[in-house]
Short mmCIF file of C-alpha atoms in Angstrom, two decimals:
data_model
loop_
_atom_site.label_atom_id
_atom_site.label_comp_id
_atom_site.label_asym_id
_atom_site.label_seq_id
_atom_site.Cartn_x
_atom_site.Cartn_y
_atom_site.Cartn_z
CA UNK A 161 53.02 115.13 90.37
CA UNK A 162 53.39 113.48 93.65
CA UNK A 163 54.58 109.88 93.24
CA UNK A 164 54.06 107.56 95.70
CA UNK A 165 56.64 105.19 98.01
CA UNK A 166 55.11 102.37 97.13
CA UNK A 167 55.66 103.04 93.34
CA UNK A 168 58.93 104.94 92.91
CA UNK A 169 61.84 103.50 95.18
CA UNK A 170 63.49 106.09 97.07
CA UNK A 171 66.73 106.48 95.51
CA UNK A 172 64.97 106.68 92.07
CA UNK A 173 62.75 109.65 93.18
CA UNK A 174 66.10 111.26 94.78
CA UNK A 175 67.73 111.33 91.44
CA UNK A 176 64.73 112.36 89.82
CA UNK A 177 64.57 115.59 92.20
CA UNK A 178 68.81 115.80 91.39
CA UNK A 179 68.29 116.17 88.00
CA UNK A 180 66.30 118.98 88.47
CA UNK A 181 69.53 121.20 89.11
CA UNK A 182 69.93 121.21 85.51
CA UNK A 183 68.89 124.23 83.87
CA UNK A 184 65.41 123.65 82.22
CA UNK A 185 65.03 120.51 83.31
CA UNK A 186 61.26 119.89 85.19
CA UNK A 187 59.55 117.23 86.38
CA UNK A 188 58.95 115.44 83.45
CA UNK A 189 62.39 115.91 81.70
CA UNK A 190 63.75 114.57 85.09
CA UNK A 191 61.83 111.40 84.86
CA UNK A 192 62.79 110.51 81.86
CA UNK A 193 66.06 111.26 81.61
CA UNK A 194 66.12 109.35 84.84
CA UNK A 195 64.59 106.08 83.83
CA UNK A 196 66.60 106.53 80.54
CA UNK A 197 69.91 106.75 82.42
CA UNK A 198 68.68 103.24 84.52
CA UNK A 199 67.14 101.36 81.63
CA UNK A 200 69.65 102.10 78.99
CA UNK A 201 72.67 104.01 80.10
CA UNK A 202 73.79 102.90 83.41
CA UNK A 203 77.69 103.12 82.42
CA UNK A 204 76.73 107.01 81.28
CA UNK A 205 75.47 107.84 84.65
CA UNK A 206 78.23 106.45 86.23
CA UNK A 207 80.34 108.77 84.29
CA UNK A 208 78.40 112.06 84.65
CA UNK A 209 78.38 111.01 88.60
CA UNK A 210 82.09 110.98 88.43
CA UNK A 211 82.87 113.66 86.27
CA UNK A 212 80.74 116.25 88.48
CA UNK A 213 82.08 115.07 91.26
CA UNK A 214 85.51 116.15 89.31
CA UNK A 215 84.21 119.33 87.59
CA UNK A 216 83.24 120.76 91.06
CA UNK A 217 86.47 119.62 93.00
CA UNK A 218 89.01 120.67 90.55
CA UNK A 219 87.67 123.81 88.67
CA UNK A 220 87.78 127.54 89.89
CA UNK A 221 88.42 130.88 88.16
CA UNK A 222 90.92 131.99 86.85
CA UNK A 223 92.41 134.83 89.10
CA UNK A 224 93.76 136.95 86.11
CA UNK A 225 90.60 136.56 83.38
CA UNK A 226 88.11 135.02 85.49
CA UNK A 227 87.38 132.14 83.26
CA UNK A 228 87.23 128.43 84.33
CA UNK A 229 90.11 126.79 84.80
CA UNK A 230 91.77 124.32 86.59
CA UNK A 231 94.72 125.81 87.68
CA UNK A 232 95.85 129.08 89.82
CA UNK A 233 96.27 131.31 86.41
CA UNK A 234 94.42 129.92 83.16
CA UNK A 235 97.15 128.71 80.11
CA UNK A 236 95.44 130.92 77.92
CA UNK A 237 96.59 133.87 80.70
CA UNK A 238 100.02 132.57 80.58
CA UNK A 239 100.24 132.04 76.89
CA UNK A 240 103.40 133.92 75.58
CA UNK A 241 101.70 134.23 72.09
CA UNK A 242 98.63 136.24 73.28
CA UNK A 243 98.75 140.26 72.64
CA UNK A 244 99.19 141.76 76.34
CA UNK A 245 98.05 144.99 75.29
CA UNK A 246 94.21 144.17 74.15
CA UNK A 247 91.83 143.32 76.51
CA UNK A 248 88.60 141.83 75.91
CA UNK A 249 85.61 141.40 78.17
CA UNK A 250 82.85 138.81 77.30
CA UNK A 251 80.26 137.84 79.76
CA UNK A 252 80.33 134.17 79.37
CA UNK A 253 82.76 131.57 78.41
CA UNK A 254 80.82 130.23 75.66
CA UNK A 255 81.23 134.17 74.30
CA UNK A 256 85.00 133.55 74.93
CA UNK A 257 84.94 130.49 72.74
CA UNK A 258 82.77 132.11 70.00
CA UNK A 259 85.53 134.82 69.49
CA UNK A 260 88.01 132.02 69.68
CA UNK A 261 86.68 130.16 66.64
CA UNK A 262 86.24 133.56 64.70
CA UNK A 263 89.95 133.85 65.21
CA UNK A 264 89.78 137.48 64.72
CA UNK A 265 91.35 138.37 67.71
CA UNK A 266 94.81 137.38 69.51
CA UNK A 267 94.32 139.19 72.94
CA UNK A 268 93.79 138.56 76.92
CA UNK A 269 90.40 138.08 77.84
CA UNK A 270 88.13 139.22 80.87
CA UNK A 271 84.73 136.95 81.63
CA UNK A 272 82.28 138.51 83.53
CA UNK A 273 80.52 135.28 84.17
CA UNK A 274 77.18 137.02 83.87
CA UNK A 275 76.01 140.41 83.27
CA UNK A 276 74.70 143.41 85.34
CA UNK A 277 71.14 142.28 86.61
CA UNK A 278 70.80 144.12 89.43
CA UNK A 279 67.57 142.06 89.63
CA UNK A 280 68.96 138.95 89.65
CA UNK A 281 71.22 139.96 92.05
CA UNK A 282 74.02 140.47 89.61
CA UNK A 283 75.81 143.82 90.64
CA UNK A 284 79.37 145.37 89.74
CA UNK A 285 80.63 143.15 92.67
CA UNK A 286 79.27 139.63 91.63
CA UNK A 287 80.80 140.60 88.26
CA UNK A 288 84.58 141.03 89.88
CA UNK A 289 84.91 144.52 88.15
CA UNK A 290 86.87 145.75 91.12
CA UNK A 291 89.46 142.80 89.35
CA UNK A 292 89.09 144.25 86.16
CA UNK A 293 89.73 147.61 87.10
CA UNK A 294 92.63 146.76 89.30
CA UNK A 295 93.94 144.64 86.27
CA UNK A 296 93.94 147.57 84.19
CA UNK A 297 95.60 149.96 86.29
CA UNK A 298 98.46 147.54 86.90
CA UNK A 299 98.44 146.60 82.69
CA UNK A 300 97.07 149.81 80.90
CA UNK A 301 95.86 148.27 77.70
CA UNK A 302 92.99 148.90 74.98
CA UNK A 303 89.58 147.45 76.37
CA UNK A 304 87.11 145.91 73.85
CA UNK A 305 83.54 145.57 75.52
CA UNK A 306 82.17 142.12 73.34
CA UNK A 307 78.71 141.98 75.76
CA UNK A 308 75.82 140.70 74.31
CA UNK A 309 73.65 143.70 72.24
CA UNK A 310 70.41 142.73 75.06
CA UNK A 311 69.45 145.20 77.03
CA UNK A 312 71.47 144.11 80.00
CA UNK A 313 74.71 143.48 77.83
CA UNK A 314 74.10 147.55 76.89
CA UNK A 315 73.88 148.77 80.73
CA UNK A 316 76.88 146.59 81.68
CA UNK A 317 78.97 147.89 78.52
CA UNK A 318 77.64 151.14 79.27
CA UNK A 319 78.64 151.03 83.03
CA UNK A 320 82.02 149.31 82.05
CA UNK A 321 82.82 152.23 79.33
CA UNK A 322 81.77 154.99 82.26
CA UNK A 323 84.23 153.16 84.99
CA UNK A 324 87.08 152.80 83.25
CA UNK A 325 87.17 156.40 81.29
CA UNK A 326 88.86 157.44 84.38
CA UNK A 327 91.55 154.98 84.04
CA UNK A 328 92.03 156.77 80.82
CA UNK A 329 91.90 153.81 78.67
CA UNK A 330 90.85 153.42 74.91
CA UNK A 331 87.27 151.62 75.05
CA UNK A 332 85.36 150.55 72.59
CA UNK A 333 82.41 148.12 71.74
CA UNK A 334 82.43 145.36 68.81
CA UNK A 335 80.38 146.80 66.10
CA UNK A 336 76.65 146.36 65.54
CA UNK A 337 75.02 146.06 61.78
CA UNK A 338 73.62 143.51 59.35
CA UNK A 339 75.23 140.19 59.15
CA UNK A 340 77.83 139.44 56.59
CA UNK A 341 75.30 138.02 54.14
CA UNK A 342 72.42 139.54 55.24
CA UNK A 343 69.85 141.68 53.33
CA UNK A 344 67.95 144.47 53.57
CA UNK A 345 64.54 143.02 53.66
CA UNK A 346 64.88 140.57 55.62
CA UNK A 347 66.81 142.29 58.92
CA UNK A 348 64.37 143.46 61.54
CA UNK A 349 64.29 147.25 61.95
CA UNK A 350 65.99 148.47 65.12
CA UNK A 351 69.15 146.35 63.44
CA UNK A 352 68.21 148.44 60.69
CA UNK A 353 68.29 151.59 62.35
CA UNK A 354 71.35 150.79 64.24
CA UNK A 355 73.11 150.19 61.14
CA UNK A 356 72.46 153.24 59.45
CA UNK A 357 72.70 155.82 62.88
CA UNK A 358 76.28 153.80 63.42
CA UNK A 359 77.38 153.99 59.49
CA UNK A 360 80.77 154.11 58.48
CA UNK A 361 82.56 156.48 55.93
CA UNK A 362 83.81 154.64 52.75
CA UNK A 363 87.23 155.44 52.17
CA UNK A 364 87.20 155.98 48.08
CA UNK B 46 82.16 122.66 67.83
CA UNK B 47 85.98 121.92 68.76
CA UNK B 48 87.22 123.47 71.77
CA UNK B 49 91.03 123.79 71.99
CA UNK B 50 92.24 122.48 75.74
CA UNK B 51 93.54 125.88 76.05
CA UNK B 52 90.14 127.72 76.29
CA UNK B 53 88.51 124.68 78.10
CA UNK B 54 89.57 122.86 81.39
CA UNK B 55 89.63 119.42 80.48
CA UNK B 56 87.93 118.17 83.55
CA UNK B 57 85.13 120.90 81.89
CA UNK B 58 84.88 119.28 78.95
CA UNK B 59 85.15 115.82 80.06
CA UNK B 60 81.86 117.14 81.95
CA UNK B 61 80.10 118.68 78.76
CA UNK B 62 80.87 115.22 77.02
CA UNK B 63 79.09 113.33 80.23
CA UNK B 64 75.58 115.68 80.16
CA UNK B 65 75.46 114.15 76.87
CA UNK B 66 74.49 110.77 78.23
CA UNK B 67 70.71 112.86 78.86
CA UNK B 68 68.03 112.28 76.80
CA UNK B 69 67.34 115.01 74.74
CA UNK B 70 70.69 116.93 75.70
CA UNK B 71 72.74 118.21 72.50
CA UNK B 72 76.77 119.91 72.78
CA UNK B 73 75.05 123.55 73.23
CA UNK B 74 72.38 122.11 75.98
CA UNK B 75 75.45 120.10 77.58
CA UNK B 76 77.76 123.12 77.47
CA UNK B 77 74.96 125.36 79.49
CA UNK B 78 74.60 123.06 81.82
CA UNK B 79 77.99 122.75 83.14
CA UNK B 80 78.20 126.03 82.90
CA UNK B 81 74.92 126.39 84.56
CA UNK B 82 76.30 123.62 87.86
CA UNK B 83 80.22 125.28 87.99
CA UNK B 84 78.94 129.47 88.12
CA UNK B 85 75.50 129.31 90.12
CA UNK B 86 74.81 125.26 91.62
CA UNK B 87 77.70 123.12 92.70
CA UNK B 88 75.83 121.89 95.39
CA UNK B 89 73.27 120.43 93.49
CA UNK B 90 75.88 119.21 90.80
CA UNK B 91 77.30 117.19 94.44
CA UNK B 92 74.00 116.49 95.16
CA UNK B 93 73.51 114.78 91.55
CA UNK B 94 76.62 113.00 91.75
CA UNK B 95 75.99 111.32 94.39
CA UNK B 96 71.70 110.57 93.67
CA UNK B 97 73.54 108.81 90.00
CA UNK B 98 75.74 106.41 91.77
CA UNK B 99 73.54 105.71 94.91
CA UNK B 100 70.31 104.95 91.83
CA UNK B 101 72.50 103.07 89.51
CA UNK B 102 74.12 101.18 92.24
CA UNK B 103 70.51 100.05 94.25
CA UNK B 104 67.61 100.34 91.43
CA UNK B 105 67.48 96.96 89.79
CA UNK B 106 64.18 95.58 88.46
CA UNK B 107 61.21 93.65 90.38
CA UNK B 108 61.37 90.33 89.48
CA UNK B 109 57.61 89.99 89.14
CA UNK B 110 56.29 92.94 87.83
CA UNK B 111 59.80 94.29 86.00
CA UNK B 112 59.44 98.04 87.49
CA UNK B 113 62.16 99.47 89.13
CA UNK B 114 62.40 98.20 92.82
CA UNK B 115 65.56 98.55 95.23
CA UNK B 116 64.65 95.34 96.38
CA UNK B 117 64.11 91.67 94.54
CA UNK B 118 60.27 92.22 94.84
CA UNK B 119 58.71 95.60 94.86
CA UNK B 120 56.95 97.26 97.44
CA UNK B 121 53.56 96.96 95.27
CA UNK B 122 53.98 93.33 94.26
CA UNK B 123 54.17 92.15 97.87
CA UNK B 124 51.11 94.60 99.05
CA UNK B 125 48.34 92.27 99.98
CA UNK B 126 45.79 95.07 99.02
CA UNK B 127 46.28 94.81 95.94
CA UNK B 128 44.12 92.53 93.89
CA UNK B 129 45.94 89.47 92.44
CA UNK B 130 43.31 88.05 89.73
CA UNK B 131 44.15 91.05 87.51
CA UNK B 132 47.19 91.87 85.67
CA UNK B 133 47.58 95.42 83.57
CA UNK B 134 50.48 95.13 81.04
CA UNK B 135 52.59 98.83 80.66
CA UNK B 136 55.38 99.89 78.81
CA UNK B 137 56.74 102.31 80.86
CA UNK B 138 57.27 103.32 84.91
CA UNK B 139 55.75 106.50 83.91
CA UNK B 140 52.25 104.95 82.80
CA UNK B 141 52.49 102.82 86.09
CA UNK B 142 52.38 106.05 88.09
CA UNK B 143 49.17 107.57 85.58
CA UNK B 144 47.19 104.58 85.93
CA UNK B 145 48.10 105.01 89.80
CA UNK B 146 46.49 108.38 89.42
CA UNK B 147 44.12 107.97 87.94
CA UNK B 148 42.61 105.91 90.97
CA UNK B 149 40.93 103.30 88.99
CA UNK B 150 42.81 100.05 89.28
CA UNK B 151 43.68 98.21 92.30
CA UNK B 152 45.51 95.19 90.15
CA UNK B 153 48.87 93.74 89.81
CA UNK B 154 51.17 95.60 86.69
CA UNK B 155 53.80 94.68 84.51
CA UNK B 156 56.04 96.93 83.04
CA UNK B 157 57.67 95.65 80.01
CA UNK B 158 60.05 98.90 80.00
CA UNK B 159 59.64 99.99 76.30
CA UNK B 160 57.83 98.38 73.73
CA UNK B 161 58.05 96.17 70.68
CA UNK B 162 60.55 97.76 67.97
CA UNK B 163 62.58 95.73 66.22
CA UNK B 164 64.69 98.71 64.71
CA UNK B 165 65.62 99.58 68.36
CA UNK B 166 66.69 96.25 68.80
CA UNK B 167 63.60 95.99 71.26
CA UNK B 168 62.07 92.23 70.43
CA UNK B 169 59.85 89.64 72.37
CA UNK B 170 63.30 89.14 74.59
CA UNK B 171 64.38 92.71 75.68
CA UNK B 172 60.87 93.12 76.84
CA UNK B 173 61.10 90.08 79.13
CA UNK B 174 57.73 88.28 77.68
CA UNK B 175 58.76 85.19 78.75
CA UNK B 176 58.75 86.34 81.88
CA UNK B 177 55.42 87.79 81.49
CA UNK B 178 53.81 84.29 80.09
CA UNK B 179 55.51 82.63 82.82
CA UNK B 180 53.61 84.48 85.22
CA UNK B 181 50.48 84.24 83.66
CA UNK B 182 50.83 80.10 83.71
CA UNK B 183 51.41 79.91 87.06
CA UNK B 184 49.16 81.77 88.28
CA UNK B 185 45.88 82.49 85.48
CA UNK B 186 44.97 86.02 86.06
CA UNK B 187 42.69 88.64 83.64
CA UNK B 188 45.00 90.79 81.30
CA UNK B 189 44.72 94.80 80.87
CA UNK B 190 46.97 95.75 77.76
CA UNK B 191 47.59 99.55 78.73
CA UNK B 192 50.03 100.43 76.03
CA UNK B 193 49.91 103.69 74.21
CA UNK B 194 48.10 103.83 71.22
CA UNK B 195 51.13 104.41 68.76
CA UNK B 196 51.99 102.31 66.11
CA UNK B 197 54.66 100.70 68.15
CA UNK B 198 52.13 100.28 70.80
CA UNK B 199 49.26 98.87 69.23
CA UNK B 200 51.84 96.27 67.24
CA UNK B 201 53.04 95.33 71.17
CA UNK B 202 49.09 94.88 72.21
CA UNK B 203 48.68 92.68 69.06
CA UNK B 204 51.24 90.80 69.63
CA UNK B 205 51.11 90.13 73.74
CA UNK B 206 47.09 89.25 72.81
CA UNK B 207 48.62 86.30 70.31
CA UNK B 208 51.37 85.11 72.61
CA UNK B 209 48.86 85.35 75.40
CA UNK B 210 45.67 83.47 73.69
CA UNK B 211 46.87 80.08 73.82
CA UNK B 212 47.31 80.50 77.58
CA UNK B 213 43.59 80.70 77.89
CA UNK B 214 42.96 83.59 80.04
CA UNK B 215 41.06 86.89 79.47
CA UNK B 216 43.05 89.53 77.94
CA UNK B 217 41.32 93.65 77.43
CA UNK B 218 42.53 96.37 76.01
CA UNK B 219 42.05 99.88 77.70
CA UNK B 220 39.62 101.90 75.36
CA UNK B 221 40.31 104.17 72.67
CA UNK B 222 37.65 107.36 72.08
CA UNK B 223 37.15 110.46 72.67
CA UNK B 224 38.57 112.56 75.96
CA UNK B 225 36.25 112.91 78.81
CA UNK B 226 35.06 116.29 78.41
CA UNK B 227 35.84 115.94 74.55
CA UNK B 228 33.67 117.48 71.70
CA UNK B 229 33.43 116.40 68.30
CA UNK B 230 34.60 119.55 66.88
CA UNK B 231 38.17 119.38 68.22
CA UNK B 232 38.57 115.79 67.78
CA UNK B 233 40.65 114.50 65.33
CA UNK B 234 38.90 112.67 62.61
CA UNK B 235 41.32 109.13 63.72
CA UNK B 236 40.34 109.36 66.87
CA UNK B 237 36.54 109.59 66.07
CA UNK B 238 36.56 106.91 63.31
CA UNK B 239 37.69 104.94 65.88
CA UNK B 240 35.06 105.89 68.73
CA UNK B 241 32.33 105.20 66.26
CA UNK B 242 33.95 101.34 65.25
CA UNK B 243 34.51 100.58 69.05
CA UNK B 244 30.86 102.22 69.70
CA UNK B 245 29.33 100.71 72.78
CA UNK B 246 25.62 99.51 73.47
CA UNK B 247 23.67 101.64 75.87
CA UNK B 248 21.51 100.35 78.60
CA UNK B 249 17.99 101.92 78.13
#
């Protein structure tokens, strides 16, 4: 849609093509979210200018877990009630904060901050694994891979399982199967037939 | 979803809580996003920053057709091409720049940014209709209502046609039928109730 000078003032069309950072946002999202912000929430926009402008000047990673934080080393990093000798690696933060809420788990964490996609230009590098391995050479503890069970979450736990058997770690992967609550019937069938090829023995 | 300002940065979240000002943008949407502008687009999160503040702080309203304009009278009001004895009546920017492209009107517009909803808290006042008679007493002009044909939008025609009557000038509505190119097959049956009521003579 090409819009016109005459019809959109300048500044309005610059915001319009701003908004279009956001992840799937297009044209038409843009414009309205854009004549919603002017029309009815002028004090909002003023806010989300300022806090991005904050966001982006005061938040990095993380230099032990690679997570975002605002400071040098992250608090969860430097929390003396975390388990130093279990080592998790999600690929997102959002991952992170699912495993959080489960509150199954009291150890360190390691966020890729993507996943291996070579096509995407998302190699071992881009994913800081030199970090991670250097991390657990200095701190030998047990690694649990918690990618996501997509293809791409496979090859990176796959490659992350191959690179650190030489640092002659324990490794393993969160386990795959039906959902607590799920049934038979309705669970598609490769879940299916990765719950039964990974079965457990029942002690008796 | 809670998120404990251990796991989250709190300029992070502060950000999350801001991309909620969007229309259409939920906690899950808003947490992707940041996400999204922190890992892979700060740039364009500057870039948006600054288009919010520069829009909210220049984009006011014309104050003869009620569009957005960076100036006190829009670039289109003042145009002397455009033809002054006709007025089209719009609810929204967005059908300003379709009837623009459409290529078939070289009138004057009003926008009355939204339209008639009393549950919204959008009445005869929010729409700026005094404004809008105002204009058509001082200087008598022939009316286009272009609002949408909703509910909302047929009860703001109705009513602009009632307010306007008294003022004794010409007042049209755009017409409602089927799409060029349209068959009666894939037509709703609403939409071709209506083309056969608002049937139109045809020249021999």
């Amino acid at each position: 849609m090409t819009m016109s000078q005459a019809v959109v003032p300048s500044h309005l069309e610059e915001l319009i093509v701003a908004l279009r950072c956001l992840p799937g946002v297009g044209p038409k999202s843009a414009q309205r979210m854009a004549y919603h912000l002017l029309q009815r929430d002028r004090a909002g926009a003023l806010r989300l200018s300022q806090a991005l402008e904050l966001a982006v000047g005061t938040i990095k990673h993380c230099s032990k877990c690679n997570n975002f934080s605002e400071h040098e080393i992250c608090a969860m990093c430097l929390s003396p009630k975390r388990d130093n000798s279990l080592l998790c690696v999600v690929e997102m933060p959002a991952d992170l904060l699912m495993m959080e809420q489960a509150q199954c788990y009291r150890g360190m964490y390691f966020v890729l901050m993507g996943r291996l996609s070579p096509l995407d230009g998302m190699g071992a590098k881009e994913l800081h694994l030199d970090r991670l391995v250097k991390r657990v050479q200095e701190h030998p503890c047990e690694l649990i891979l918690a990618t996501n069970f997509t293809v791409e979450g496979d090859a990176t736990a796959h490659y992350l399982a191959t690179l650190l058997k030489s640092q002659n770690v324990k490794v393993s992967r969160i386990a795959r199967g039906l959902p607590v609550g799920g049934e038979l019937e309705q669970v598609d069938s490769g879940t299916l037939a990765r719950a039964v090829l990974e079965r457990r023995e029942v002690s008796a």
